[in-house]
Short mmCIF file of C-alpha atoms in Angstrom, two decimals:
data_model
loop_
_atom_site.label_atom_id
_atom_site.label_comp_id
_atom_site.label_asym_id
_atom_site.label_seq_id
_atom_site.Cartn_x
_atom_site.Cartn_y
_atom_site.Cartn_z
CA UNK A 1103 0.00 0.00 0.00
CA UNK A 1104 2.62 2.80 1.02
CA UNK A 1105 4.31 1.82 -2.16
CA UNK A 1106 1.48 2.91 -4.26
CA UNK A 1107 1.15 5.88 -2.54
CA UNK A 1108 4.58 6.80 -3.57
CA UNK A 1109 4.43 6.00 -6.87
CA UNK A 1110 1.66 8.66 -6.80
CA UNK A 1111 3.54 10.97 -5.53
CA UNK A 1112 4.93 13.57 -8.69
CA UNK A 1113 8.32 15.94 -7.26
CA UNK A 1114 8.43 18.88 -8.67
CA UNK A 1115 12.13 20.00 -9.42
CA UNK A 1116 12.85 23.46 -8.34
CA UNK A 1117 15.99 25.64 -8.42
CA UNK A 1118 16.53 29.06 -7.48
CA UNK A 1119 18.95 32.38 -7.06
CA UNK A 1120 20.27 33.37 -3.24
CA UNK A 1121 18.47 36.50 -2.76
CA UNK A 1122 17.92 37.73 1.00
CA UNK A 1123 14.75 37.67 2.19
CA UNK A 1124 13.18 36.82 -0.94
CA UNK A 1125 15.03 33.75 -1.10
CA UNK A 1126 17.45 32.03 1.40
CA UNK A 1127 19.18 29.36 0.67
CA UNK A 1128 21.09 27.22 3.45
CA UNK A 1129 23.05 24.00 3.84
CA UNK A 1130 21.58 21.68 6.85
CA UNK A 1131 22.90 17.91 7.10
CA UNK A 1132 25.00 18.49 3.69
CA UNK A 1133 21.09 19.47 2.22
CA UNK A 1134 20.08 22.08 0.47
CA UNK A 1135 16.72 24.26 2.03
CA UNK A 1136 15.22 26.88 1.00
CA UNK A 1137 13.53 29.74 3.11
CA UNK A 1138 12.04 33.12 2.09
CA UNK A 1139 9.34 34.90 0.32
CA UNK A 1140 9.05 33.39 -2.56
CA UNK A 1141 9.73 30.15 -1.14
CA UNK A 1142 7.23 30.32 1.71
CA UNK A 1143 4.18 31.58 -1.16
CA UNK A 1144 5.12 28.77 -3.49
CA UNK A 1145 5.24 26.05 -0.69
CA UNK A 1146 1.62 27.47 0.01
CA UNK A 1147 1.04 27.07 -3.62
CA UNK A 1148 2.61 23.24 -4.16
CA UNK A 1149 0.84 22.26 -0.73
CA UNK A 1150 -2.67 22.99 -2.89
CA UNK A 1151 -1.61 20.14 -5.07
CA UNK A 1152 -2.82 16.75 -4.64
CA UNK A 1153 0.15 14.39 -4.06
CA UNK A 1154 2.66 17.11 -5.26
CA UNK A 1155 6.11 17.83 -3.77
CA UNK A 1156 9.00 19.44 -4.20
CA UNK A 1157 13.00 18.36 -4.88
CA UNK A 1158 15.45 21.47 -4.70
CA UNK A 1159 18.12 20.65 -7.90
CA UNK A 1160 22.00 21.07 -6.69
CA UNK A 1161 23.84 23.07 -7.42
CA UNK A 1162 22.09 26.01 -6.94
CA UNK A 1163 22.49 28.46 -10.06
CA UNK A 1164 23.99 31.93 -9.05
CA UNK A 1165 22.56 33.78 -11.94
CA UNK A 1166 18.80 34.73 -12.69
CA UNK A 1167 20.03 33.82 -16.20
CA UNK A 1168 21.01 35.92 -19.16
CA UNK A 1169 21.56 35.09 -23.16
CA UNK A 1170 24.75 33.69 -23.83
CA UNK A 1171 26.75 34.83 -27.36
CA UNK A 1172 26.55 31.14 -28.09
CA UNK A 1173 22.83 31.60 -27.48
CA UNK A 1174 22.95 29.31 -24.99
CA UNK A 1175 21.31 30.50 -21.37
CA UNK A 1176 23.04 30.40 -17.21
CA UNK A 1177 21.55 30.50 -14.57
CA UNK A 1178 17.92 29.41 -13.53
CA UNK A 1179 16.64 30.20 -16.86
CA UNK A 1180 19.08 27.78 -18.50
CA UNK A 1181 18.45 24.81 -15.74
CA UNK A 1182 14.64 25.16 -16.75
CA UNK A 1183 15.39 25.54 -20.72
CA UNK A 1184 17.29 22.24 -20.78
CA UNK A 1185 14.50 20.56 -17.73
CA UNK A 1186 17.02 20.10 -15.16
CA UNK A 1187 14.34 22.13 -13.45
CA UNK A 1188 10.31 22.83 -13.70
CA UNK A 1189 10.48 25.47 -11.86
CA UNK A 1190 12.23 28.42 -10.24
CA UNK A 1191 11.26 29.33 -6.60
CA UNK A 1192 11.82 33.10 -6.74
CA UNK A 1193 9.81 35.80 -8.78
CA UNK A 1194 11.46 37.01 -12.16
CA UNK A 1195 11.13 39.98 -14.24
CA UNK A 1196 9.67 38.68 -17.48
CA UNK A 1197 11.38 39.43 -20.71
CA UNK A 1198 10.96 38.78 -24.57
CA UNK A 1199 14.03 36.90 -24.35
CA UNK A 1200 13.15 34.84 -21.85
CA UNK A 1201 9.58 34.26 -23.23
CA UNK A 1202 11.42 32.92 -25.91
CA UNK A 1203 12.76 29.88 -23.67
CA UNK A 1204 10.56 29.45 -20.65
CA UNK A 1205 6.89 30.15 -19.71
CA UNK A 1206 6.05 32.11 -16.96
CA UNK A 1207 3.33 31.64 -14.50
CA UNK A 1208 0.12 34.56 -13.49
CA UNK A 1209 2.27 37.36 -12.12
CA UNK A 1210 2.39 37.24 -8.38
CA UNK A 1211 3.32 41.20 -8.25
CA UNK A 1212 4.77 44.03 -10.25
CA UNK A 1213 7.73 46.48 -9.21
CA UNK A 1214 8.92 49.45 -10.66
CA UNK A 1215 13.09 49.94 -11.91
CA UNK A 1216 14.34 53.22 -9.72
CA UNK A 1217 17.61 54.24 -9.15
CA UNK A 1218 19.28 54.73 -5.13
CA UNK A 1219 21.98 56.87 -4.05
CA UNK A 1220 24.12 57.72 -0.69
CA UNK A 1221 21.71 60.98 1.11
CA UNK A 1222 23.03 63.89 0.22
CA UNK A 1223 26.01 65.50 2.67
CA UNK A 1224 25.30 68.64 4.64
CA UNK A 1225 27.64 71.70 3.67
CA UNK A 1226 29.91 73.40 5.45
CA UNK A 1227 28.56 76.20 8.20
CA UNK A 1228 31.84 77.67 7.59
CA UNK A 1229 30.68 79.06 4.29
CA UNK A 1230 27.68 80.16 5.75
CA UNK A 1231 28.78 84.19 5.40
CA UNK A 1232 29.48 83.80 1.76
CA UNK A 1233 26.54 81.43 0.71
CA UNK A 1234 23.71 84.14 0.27
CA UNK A 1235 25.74 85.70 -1.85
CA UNK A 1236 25.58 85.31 -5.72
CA UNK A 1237 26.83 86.79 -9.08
CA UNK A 1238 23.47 87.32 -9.68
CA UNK A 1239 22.60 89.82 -6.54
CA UNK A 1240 25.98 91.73 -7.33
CA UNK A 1241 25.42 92.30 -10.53
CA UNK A 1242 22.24 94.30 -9.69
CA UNK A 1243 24.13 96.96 -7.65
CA UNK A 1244 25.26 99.19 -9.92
CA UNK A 1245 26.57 103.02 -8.64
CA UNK A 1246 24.41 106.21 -10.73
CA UNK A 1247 27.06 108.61 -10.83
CA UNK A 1248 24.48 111.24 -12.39
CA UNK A 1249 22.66 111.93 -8.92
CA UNK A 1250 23.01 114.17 -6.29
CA UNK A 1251 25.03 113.29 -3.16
CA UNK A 1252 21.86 113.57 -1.04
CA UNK A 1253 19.99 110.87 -3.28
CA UNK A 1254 22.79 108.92 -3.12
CA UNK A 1255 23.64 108.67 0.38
CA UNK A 1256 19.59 108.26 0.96
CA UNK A 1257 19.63 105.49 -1.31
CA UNK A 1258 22.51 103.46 0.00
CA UNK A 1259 21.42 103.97 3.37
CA UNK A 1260 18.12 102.35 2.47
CA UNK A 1261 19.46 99.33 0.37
CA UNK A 1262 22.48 98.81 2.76
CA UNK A 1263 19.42 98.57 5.60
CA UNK A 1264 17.92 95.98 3.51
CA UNK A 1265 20.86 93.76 2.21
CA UNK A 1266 21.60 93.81 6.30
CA UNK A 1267 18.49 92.82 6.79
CA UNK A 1268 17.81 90.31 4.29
CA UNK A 1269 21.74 88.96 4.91
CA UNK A 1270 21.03 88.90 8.45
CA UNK A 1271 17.90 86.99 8.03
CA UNK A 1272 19.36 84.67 5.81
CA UNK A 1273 22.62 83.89 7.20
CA UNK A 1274 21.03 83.25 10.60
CA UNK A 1275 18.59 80.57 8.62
CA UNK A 1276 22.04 78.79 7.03
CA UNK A 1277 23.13 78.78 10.59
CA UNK A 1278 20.59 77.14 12.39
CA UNK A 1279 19.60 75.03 9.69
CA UNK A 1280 21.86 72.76 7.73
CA UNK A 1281 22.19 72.77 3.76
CA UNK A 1282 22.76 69.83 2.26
CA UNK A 1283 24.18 69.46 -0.91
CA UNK A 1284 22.45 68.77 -4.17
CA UNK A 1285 21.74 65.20 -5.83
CA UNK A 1286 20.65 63.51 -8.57
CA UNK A 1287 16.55 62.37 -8.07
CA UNK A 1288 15.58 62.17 -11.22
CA UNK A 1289 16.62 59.67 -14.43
CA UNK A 1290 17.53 63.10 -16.35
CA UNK A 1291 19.60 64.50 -13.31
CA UNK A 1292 21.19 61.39 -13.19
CA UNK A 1293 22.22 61.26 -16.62
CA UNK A 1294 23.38 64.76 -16.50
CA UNK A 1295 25.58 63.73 -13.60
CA UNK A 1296 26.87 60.55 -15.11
CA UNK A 1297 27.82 62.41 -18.42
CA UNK A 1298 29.63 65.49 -16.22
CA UNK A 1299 31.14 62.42 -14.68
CA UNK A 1300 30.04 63.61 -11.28
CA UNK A 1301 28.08 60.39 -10.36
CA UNK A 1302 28.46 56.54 -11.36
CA UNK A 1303 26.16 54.46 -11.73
CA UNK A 1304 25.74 50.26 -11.62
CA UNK A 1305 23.35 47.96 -11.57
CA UNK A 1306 22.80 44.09 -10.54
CA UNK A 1307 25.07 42.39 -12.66
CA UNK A 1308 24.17 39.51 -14.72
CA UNK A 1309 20.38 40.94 -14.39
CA UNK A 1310 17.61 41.19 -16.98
CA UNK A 1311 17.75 44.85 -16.62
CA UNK A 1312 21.77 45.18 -16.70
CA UNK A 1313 20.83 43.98 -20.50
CA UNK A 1314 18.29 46.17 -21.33
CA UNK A 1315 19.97 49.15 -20.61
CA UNK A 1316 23.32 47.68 -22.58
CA UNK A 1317 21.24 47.60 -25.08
CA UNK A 1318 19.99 50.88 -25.32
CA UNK A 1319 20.98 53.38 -28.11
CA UNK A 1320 18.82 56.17 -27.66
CA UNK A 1321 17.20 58.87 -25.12
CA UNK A 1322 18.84 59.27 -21.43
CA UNK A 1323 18.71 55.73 -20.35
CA UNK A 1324 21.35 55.22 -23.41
CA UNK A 1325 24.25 57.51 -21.61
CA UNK A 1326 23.61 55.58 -18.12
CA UNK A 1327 23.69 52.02 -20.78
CA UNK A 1328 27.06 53.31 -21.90
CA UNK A 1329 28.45 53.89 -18.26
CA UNK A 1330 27.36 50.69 -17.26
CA UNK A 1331 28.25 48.58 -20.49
CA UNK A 1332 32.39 50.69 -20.08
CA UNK A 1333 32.11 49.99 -16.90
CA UNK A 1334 31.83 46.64 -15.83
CA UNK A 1335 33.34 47.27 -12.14
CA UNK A 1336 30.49 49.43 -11.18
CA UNK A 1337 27.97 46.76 -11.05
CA UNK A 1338 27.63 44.10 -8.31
CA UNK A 1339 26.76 40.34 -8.15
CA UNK A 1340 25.11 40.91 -4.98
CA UNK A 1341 22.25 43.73 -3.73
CA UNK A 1342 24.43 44.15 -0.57
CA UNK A 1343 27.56 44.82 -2.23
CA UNK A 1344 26.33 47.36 -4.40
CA UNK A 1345 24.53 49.03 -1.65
CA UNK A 1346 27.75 49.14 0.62
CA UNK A 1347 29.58 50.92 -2.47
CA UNK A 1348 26.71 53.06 -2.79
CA UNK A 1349 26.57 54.50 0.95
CA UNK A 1350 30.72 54.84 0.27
CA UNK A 1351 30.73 56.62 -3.06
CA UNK A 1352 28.50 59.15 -4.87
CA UNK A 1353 26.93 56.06 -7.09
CA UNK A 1354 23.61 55.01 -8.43
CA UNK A 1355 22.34 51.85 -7.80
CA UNK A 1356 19.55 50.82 -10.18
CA UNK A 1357 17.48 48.14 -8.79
CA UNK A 1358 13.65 47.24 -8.07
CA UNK A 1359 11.54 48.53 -5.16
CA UNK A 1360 10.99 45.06 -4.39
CA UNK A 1361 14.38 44.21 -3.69
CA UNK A 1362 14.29 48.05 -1.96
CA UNK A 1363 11.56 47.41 0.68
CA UNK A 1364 13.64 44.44 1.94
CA UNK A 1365 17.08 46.22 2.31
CA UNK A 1366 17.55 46.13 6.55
CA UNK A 1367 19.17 49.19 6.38
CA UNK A 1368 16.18 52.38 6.78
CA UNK A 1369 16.69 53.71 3.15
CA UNK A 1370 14.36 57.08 4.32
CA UNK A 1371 17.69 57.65 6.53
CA UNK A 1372 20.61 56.50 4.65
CA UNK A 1373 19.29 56.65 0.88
CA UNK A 1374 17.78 59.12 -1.82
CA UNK A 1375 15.08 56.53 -3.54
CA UNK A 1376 14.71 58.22 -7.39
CA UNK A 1377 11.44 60.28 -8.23
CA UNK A 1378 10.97 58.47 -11.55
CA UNK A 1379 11.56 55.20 -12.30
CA UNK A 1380 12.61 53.33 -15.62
CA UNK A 1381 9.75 51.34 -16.07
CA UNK A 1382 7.70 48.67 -14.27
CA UNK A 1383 8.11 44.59 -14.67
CA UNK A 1384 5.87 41.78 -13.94
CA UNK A 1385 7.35 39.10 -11.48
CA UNK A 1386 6.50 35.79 -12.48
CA UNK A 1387 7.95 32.15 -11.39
CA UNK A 1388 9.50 31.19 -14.83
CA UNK A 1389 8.56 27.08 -15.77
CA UNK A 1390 9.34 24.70 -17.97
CA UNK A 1391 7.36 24.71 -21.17
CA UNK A 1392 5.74 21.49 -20.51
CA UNK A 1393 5.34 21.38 -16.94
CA UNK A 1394 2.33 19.35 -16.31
CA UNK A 1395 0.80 21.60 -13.42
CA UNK A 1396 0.74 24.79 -15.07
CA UNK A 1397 -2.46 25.55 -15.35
CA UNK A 1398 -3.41 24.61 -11.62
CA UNK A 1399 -0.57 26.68 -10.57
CA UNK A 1400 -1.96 29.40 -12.32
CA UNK A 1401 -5.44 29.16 -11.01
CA UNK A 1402 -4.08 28.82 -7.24
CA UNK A 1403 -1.84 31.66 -7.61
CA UNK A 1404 -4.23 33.89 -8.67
CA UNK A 1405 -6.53 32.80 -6.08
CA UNK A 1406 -3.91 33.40 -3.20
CA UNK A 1407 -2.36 36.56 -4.76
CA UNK A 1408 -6.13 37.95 -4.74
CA UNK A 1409 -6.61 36.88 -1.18
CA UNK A 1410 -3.59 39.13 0.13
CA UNK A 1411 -1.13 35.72 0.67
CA UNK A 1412 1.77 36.57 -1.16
CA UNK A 1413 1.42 40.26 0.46
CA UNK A 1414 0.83 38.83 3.60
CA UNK A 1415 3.85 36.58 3.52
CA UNK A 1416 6.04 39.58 2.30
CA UNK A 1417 4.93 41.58 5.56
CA UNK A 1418 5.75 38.81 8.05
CA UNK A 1419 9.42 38.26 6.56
CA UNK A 1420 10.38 41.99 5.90
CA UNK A 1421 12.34 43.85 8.33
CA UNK A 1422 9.96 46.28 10.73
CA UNK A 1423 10.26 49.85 9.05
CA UNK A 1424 10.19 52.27 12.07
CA UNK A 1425 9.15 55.49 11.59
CA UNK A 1426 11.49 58.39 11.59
CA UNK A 1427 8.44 61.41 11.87
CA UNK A 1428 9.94 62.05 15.28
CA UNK A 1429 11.73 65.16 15.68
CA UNK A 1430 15.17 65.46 17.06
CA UNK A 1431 16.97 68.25 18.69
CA UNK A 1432 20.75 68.54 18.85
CA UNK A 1433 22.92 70.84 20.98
CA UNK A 1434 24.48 73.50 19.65
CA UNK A 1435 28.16 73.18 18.44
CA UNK A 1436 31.41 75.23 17.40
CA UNK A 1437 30.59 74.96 13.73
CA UNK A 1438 27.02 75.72 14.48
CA UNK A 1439 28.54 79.28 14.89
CA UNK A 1440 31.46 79.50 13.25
CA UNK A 1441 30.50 81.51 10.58
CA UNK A 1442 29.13 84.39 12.90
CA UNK A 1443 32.03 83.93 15.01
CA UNK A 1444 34.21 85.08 11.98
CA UNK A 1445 31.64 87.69 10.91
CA UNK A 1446 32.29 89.58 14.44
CA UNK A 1447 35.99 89.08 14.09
CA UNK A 1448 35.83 90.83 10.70
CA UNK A 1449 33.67 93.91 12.00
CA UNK A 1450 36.05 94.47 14.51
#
C-alpha cells in the first residue's frame, strides 16, 4: 500500500537564485533548504496540489540567467530551458528573451526599476557668510554717478538697511539650519551627472535589466547604458555589495523597489530613492514549457495573490520599518557658529 502511494507521488524539481529575504538558501545535514518569500508563497502554492512535492536541484544556479553569445542560457533560466528544473522558486522579471525559452506563470506582483543613491552631505557652516551671496545679486548693484550726493547717500542707506536685513535673516537661517548638498533624483539629473562624470552608476550584474539598458541606443537611459556597459566594475553580483559601495561613493544603484523594501538598512535615513523610475516589470515564477501543473498553478496563484497571501507573507518576513516622523533636537556646536564667530571678528 505505502508503495502505491509513492508511486503517486509527482516531485516537482525546483531551483533558485540566493536573494535575502526573498530567497534564502542554506546548507543543513549536507542538504540544500530553501527559506524566504518566494519560497514560503510557493510552498503554500505546491501544498494545494494533490500528491505534489517538491526536490530542490544542486547546485544552486547563481545567476537569474542571461543570453549567452553562443545563445545558450546560465543561470535558472538555463536549468529550466534544458529541464534540469520545472520550476524556479523566486519571482522574475519577465522578458521577450526569456519568453522565448521558458513560460512564466500569473504574475504574483509588479515592481517598478528606480535608481538609489548615498543621502546627500550637509555643507559646510563655515561658508555660511558667503553662501547668500551670488553673481546674480551683485550684478544688480550698480553706482548712478548722475545723482546728487543727497539721493545717493539716501539710497545706499536704504538698500544697505535691507541687504543687512535680508543677509542677516538669511545667514542666521544657514546657521541654524543645515544645507545639504544637491543630488541627482531624477533619471535626467542622473544622466546629467553621469555624463559630467560627477556620479556613477551600476546595476545588478548579470540581471535582466543590466541587458536592457546595454542595449539601449537612444534617449537618457542610453548615456547611463554606456556607463554601465564601459564599466563593468560598477555593477555588483550581490544587492548588498552594491549598496555598501553606494553608501561609500557618490553612485547610483539601479534596482527594483521590491528588492528596496527588503534592504535592513532604513533607506528614508541613509538613501535618496529616485522620483521616476525606468519602467515597471511583472514578477512571475518562470517554468518549464511542458510542466504538467501549469495551469493549476496558475489558477491557485491567482486565487492566493487575490486573497492578500503573497502580500501577507512579504509583511511577516520583511524587516519592521520604524518610523522616523519624530523630531530630534541637537545641541548647539562650534561649527554651528562659526561663521558668525568670523563675521564679528571681521567687523572688529
Amino acid at each position: 500500500m505505502e508503495n502505491a502511494l509513492s508511486r503517486d507521488v509527482y516531485k516537482i524539481k525546483i531551483t533558485g537564485v540566493p536573494l535575502p529575504p526573498l530567497l534564502k538558501i542554506k546548507k543543513i545535514n549536507n542538504s540544500v533548504v530553501f527559506d524566504g518569500i518566494d519560497f514560503k508563497f510557493l510552498s503554500v502554492v505546491i501544498q494545494n496540489l494533490k500528491n505534489v512535492q517538491y526536490e530542490i536541484i544542486e547546485p544552486v544556479e547563481k545567476v537569474f540567467g542571461v543570453k549567452l553569445d553562443n545563445g545558450s542560457w546560465n543561470g535558472v533560466i538555463g536549468k529550466i530551458q534544458r529541464k534540469e528544473a520545472d520550476l524556479g522558486v523566486i519571482a522574475l522579471y519577465v522578458t521577450y528573451d526569456r519568453f522565448q525559452v521558458v513560460k512564466f506563470t500569473v504574475p504574483v506582483t509588479a515592481t517598478r526599476i528606480l535608481f538609489v543613491l548615498s543621502g546627500p552631505k550637509k555643507l559646510s557652516k563655515i561658508q555660511a557668510i558667503i553662501r547668500p551671496f551670488s553673481f546674480e545679486v551683485r550684478s544688480e548693484i550698480n553706482q548712478d554717478s548722475s545723482s546728487s550726493l543727497r539721493i545717493i547717500i539716501g539710497i545706499w542707506l536704504m538698500v544697505t538697511t535691507v541687504l543687512i536685513s535680508a543677509y542677516s535673516g538669511v545667514l542666521f537661517s544657514y546657521m541654524t539650519y543645515p544645507a545639504y548638498e544637491q543630488v541627482p533624483r531624477t533619471i535626467e539629473e542622473l544622466s546629467n551627472a553621469v555624463k559630467n562624470r560627477k556620479y556613477s552608476c551600476g546595476t545588478l550584474s548579470l540581471s535582466a535589466f543590466e541587458r536592457m539598458m546595454k542595449d539601449a541606443t537612444i534617449g537618457m537611459v542610453s548615456i547611463l547604458g554606456d556607463y554601465v556597459r564601459n564599466n563593468p566594475d560598477k555593477s555588483f553580483s550581490t544587492v548588498n555589495e552594491g549598496i555598501q559601495y553606494t553608501l561609500q561613493h557618490k553612485h547610483a544603484y539601479i534596482i527594483s523597489d521590491s528588492i528596496i523594501n527588503t534592504l535592513t538598512i532604513k533607506p528614508e535615513e541613509h538613501l535618496i530613492i529616485s522620483e521616476d523610475s525606468f519602467l515597471t516589470y511583472s514578477l512571475v515564477y518562470p517554468i518549464n514549457k511542458n510542466f504538467k501543473f501549469e495551469k493549476e498553478f496558475n489558477k491557485i496563484i491567482r486565487r492566493l495573490v487575490d486573497g492578500g497571501v503573497y502580500e501577507k507573507v512579504k509583511e511577516s518576513d520583511l524587516p519592521q520599518k520604524r518610523s522616523s516622523n519624530r523630531e530630534t533636537y541637537l545641541p548647539l556646536s562650534v561649527e554651528d557658529i562659526c561663521s558668525a564667530l568670523i563675521l564679528l571678528l571681521c567687523g572688529y
